[in-house]
Amino acid sequence: MSSPVHRLEAALARRPADARLLQQLADLYVRSGYLLKAVAVLRQLTELAPERADLPLALARLHVELELIDDAEEWFDVARERALRVGDELVAAEALNAHARLRPHDVVVQLRLVEALLREDRHDEAATTLNRLRAAHPELPLSLATVRSACHAIRQRDAIEAQLRSMSFAQPN
């Protein structure tokens, strides 16, 4: 009798682009503790389903669990960008919040969070985050005006980085 993993792998050999089977295999790998295998399958699924913002978010979380923080940060950014592109504000906020928890003293990440909170009319949380950032970085002149200006510059940089990433994904390996 074959294991569920072997059955899914055999089914995928016959239908390698079956997103449902890939998702099942990734979930099974995670439940079984094969996180690196799950990452490989989720990367493949991410390429097959570019409209799904939840996939890069799952990849980011797996990278955090694997303590691959730089990779996790990249996937949080991809998740946020993809979520905003497809209009999934919930996943965008989830990715940004997780990234902010990962880097509580990173000025850029925290400013993105402040901006998102302000957009959502969550002024108290934005003020709390901004005050925490001010306490961590007293050398920075963090007024609301400078936050807005910094957020604008960050958005421009993010747009350029997203453009470069999409161009590099389009390149053959």
mmCIF file of C-alpha atoms in Angstrom:
data_model
loop_
_atom_site.group_PDB
_atom_site.id
_atom_site.type_symbol
_atom_site.label_atom_id
_atom_site.label_comp_id
_atom_site.label_asym_id
_atom_site.label_seq_id
_atom_site.Cartn_x
_atom_site.Cartn_y
_atom_site.Cartn_z
ATOM 1 C CA MET A 1 0.000 0.000 0.000
ATOM 2 C CA SER A 2 1.430 3.375 -0.960
ATOM 3 C CA SER A 3 1.534 6.439 1.235
ATOM 4 C CA PRO A 4 -0.560 9.552 0.556
ATOM 5 C CA VAL A 5 2.627 11.358 -0.498
ATOM 6 C CA HIS A 6 3.475 8.653 -3.042
ATOM 7 C CA ARG A 7 -0.090 8.667 -4.405
ATOM 8 C CA LEU A 8 -0.033 12.453 -4.839
ATOM 9 C CA GLU A 9 3.424 12.394 -6.406
ATOM 10 C CA ALA A 10 2.250 9.701 -8.857
ATOM 11 C CA ALA A 11 -0.852 11.717 -9.732
ATOM 12 C CA LEU A 12 1.325 14.794 -10.275
ATOM 13 C CA ALA A 13 3.596 12.833 -12.596
ATOM 14 C CA ARG A 14 0.542 12.366 -14.820
ATOM 15 C CA ARG A 15 -0.793 15.926 -14.331
ATOM 16 C CA PRO A 16 2.143 18.185 -13.340
ATOM 17 C CA ALA A 17 0.190 21.428 -13.709
ATOM 18 C CA ASP A 18 -2.757 20.381 -11.529
ATOM 19 C CA ALA A 19 -2.957 23.193 -8.966
ATOM 20 C CA ARG A 20 -5.313 21.241 -6.711
ATOM 21 C CA LEU A 21 -2.894 18.305 -6.478
ATOM 22 C CA LEU A 22 0.057 20.638 -5.889
ATOM 23 C CA GLN A 23 -1.827 22.340 -3.050
ATOM 24 C CA GLN A 24 -2.688 18.979 -1.485
ATOM 25 C CA LEU A 25 0.935 17.851 -1.723
ATOM 26 C CA ALA A 26 2.225 21.100 -0.198
ATOM 27 C CA ASP A 27 -0.276 20.803 2.666
ATOM 28 C CA LEU A 28 0.720 17.178 3.238
ATOM 29 C CA TYR A 29 4.416 18.089 3.250
ATOM 30 C CA VAL A 30 3.774 20.818 5.838
ATOM 31 C CA ARG A 31 1.744 18.463 8.055
ATOM 32 C CA SER A 32 4.513 15.855 7.756
ATOM 33 C CA GLY A 33 7.239 18.375 8.627
ATOM 34 C CA TYR A 34 8.874 18.408 5.190
ATOM 35 C CA LEU A 35 9.002 22.183 5.025
ATOM 36 C CA LEU A 36 11.665 22.488 2.322
ATOM 37 C CA LYS A 37 9.674 20.158 0.068
ATOM 38 C CA ALA A 38 6.563 22.229 0.797
ATOM 39 C CA VAL A 39 8.471 25.379 -0.192
ATOM 40 C CA ALA A 40 9.461 23.818 -3.525
ATOM 41 C CA VAL A 41 5.883 22.773 -4.289
ATOM 42 C CA LEU A 42 4.441 26.143 -3.231
ATOM 43 C CA ARG A 43 6.941 27.970 -5.452
ATOM 44 C CA GLN A 44 5.749 25.874 -8.378
ATOM 45 C CA LEU A 45 2.126 26.545 -7.455
ATOM 46 C CA THR A 46 2.848 30.279 -7.134
ATOM 47 C CA GLU A 47 4.023 30.328 -10.742
ATOM 48 C CA LEU A 48 0.945 28.395 -11.892
ATOM 49 C CA ALA A 49 -1.513 30.621 -10.009
ATOM 50 C CA PRO A 50 -0.200 34.210 -10.098
ATOM 51 C CA GLU A 51 -3.613 35.524 -9.042
ATOM 52 C CA ARG A 52 -3.411 33.815 -5.638
ATOM 53 C CA ALA A 53 -1.960 36.177 -3.043
ATOM 54 C CA ASP A 54 -2.229 33.577 -0.282
ATOM 55 C CA LEU A 55 0.548 31.448 -1.797
ATOM 56 C CA PRO A 56 3.431 33.926 -1.363
ATOM 57 C CA LEU A 57 2.124 34.593 2.151
ATOM 58 C CA ALA A 58 2.293 30.854 2.917
ATOM 59 C CA LEU A 59 5.820 30.786 1.468
ATOM 60 C CA ALA A 60 6.841 33.712 3.662
ATOM 61 C CA ARG A 61 5.542 31.955 6.763
ATOM 62 C CA LEU A 62 7.370 28.749 5.872
ATOM 63 C CA HIS A 63 10.585 30.719 5.412
ATOM 64 C CA VAL A 64 10.090 32.277 8.858
ATOM 65 C CA GLU A 65 9.614 28.804 10.309
ATOM 66 C CA LEU A 66 12.802 27.695 8.543
ATOM 67 C CA GLU A 67 14.523 30.826 9.932
ATOM 68 C CA LEU A 68 15.309 32.076 6.424
ATOM 69 C CA ILE A 69 14.377 35.630 7.330
ATOM 70 C CA ASP A 70 15.691 37.434 4.233
ATOM 71 C CA ASP A 71 13.721 35.076 1.988
ATOM 72 C CA ALA A 72 10.678 35.470 4.231
ATOM 73 C CA GLU A 73 10.849 39.242 3.861
ATOM 74 C CA GLU A 74 10.970 38.962 0.079
ATOM 75 C CA TRP A 75 7.926 36.675 0.071
ATOM 76 C CA PHE A 76 6.022 39.006 2.428
ATOM 77 C CA ASP A 77 6.674 41.803 -0.083
ATOM 78 C CA VAL A 78 5.577 39.603 -3.000
ATOM 79 C CA ALA A 79 2.426 38.620 -1.082
ATOM 80 C CA ARG A 80 1.587 42.252 -0.318
ATOM 81 C CA GLU A 81 2.219 43.394 -3.894
ATOM 82 C CA ARG A 82 0.219 40.536 -5.385
ATOM 83 C CA ALA A 83 -2.631 41.043 -2.914
ATOM 84 C CA LEU A 84 -2.833 44.741 -3.726
ATOM 85 C CA ARG A 85 -2.742 43.964 -7.458
ATOM 86 C CA VAL A 86 -5.675 41.529 -7.208
ATOM 87 C CA GLY A 87 -7.553 43.680 -4.681
ATOM 88 C CA ASP A 88 -7.194 41.372 -1.678
ATOM 89 C CA GLU A 89 -6.789 43.945 1.097
ATOM 90 C CA LEU A 90 -7.021 41.293 3.809
ATOM 91 C CA VAL A 91 -4.000 39.315 2.568
ATOM 92 C CA ALA A 92 -2.106 42.567 1.912
ATOM 93 C CA ALA A 93 -2.688 43.669 5.500
ATOM 94 C CA GLU A 94 -1.842 40.212 6.837
ATOM 95 C CA ALA A 95 1.456 40.161 4.917
ATOM 96 C CA LEU A 96 2.369 43.663 6.050
ATOM 97 C CA ASN A 97 1.527 42.958 9.698
ATOM 98 C CA ALA A 98 3.535 39.729 9.693
ATOM 99 C CA HIS A 99 6.481 41.507 8.067
ATOM 100 C CA ALA A 100 6.248 44.324 10.628
ATOM 101 C CA ARG A 101 6.259 41.793 13.501
ATOM 102 C CA LEU A 102 9.320 40.171 11.960
ATOM 103 C CA ARG A 103 11.179 43.506 11.773
ATOM 104 C CA PRO A 104 9.832 45.695 14.603
ATOM 105 C CA HIS A 105 12.704 48.201 14.344
ATOM 106 C CA ASP A 106 12.876 48.401 10.544
ATOM 107 C CA VAL A 107 11.872 51.960 9.706
ATOM 108 C CA VAL A 108 10.678 51.239 6.152
ATOM 109 C CA VAL A 109 8.514 48.277 7.150
ATOM 110 C CA GLN A 110 7.020 50.168 10.077
ATOM 111 C CA LEU A 111 6.298 53.230 7.915
ATOM 112 C CA ARG A 112 4.482 50.986 5.432
ATOM 113 C CA LEU A 113 2.426 49.674 8.331
ATOM 114 C CA VAL A 114 1.626 53.192 9.560
ATOM 115 C CA GLU A 115 0.544 54.175 6.055
ATOM 116 C CA ALA A 116 -1.680 51.098 5.698
ATOM 117 C CA LEU A 117 -3.254 51.700 9.095
ATOM 118 C CA LEU A 118 -3.959 55.329 8.194
ATOM 119 C CA ARG A 119 -5.555 54.235 4.903
ATOM 120 C CA GLU A 120 -7.818 51.903 6.875
ATOM 121 C CA ASP A 121 -8.751 54.738 9.286
ATOM 122 C CA ARG A 122 -7.086 52.868 12.157
ATOM 123 C CA HIS A 123 -5.569 56.069 13.518
ATOM 124 C CA ASP A 124 -4.983 54.856 17.079
ATOM 125 C CA GLU A 125 -2.981 51.849 15.882
ATOM 126 C CA ALA A 126 -1.066 54.051 13.430
ATOM 127 C CA ALA A 127 -0.218 56.478 16.235
ATOM 128 C CA THR A 128 0.894 53.618 18.508
ATOM 129 C CA THR A 129 3.111 52.185 15.768
ATOM 130 C CA LEU A 130 4.539 55.614 14.979
ATOM 131 C CA ASN A 131 5.241 56.297 18.668
ATOM 132 C CA ARG A 132 6.984 52.913 18.991
ATOM 133 C CA LEU A 133 9.068 53.791 15.947
ATOM 134 C CA ARG A 134 9.915 57.218 17.387
ATOM 135 C CA ALA A 135 11.030 55.583 20.643
ATOM 136 C CA ALA A 136 13.227 53.109 18.765
ATOM 137 C CA HIS A 137 14.678 55.814 16.507
ATOM 138 C CA PRO A 138 14.764 59.140 18.380
ATOM 139 C CA GLU A 139 17.236 60.464 15.799
ATOM 140 C CA LEU A 140 14.559 60.416 13.075
ATOM 141 C CA PRO A 141 12.239 63.401 12.635
ATOM 142 C CA LEU A 142 9.054 61.316 12.453
ATOM 143 C CA SER A 143 6.194 63.755 12.183
ATOM 144 C CA LEU A 144 3.044 62.906 10.248
ATOM 145 C CA ALA A 145 4.259 65.050 7.342
ATOM 146 C CA THR A 146 7.599 63.249 7.154
ATOM 147 C CA VAL A 147 5.802 59.904 7.408
ATOM 148 C CA ARG A 148 3.593 60.800 4.440
ATOM 149 C CA SER A 149 6.620 61.946 2.463
ATOM 150 C CA ALA A 150 8.575 58.813 3.361
ATOM 151 C CA CYS A 151 5.609 56.598 2.468
ATOM 152 C CA HIS A 152 5.386 58.267 -0.932
ATOM 153 C CA ALA A 153 9.094 57.606 -1.558
ATOM 154 C CA ILE A 154 8.713 54.013 -0.365
ATOM 155 C CA ARG A 155 5.753 53.460 -2.728
ATOM 156 C CA GLN A 156 7.825 54.742 -5.639
ATOM 157 C CA ARG A 157 10.720 52.465 -4.697
ATOM 158 C CA ASP A 158 8.350 49.517 -4.235
ATOM 159 C CA ALA A 159 6.863 50.089 -7.690
ATOM 160 C CA ILE A 160 10.306 50.078 -9.277
ATOM 161 C CA GLU A 161 11.326 46.933 -7.362
ATOM 162 C CA ALA A 162 8.093 45.175 -8.350
ATOM 163 C CA GLN A 163 8.707 46.076 -11.980
ATOM 164 C CA LEU A 164 12.244 44.690 -11.800
ATOM 165 C CA ARG A 165 11.031 41.506 -10.091
ATOM 166 C CA SER A 166 8.351 40.928 -12.722
ATOM 167 C CA MET A 167 10.962 41.412 -15.435
ATOM 168 C CA SER A 168 13.305 38.920 -13.774
ATOM 169 C CA PHE A 169 10.475 36.363 -13.377
ATOM 170 C CA ALA A 170 9.808 36.706 -17.096
ATOM 171 C CA GLN A 171 13.410 35.796 -17.921
ATOM 172 C CA PRO A 172 14.111 32.147 -18.713
ATOM 173 C CA ASN A 173 16.267 30.326 -16.151
#
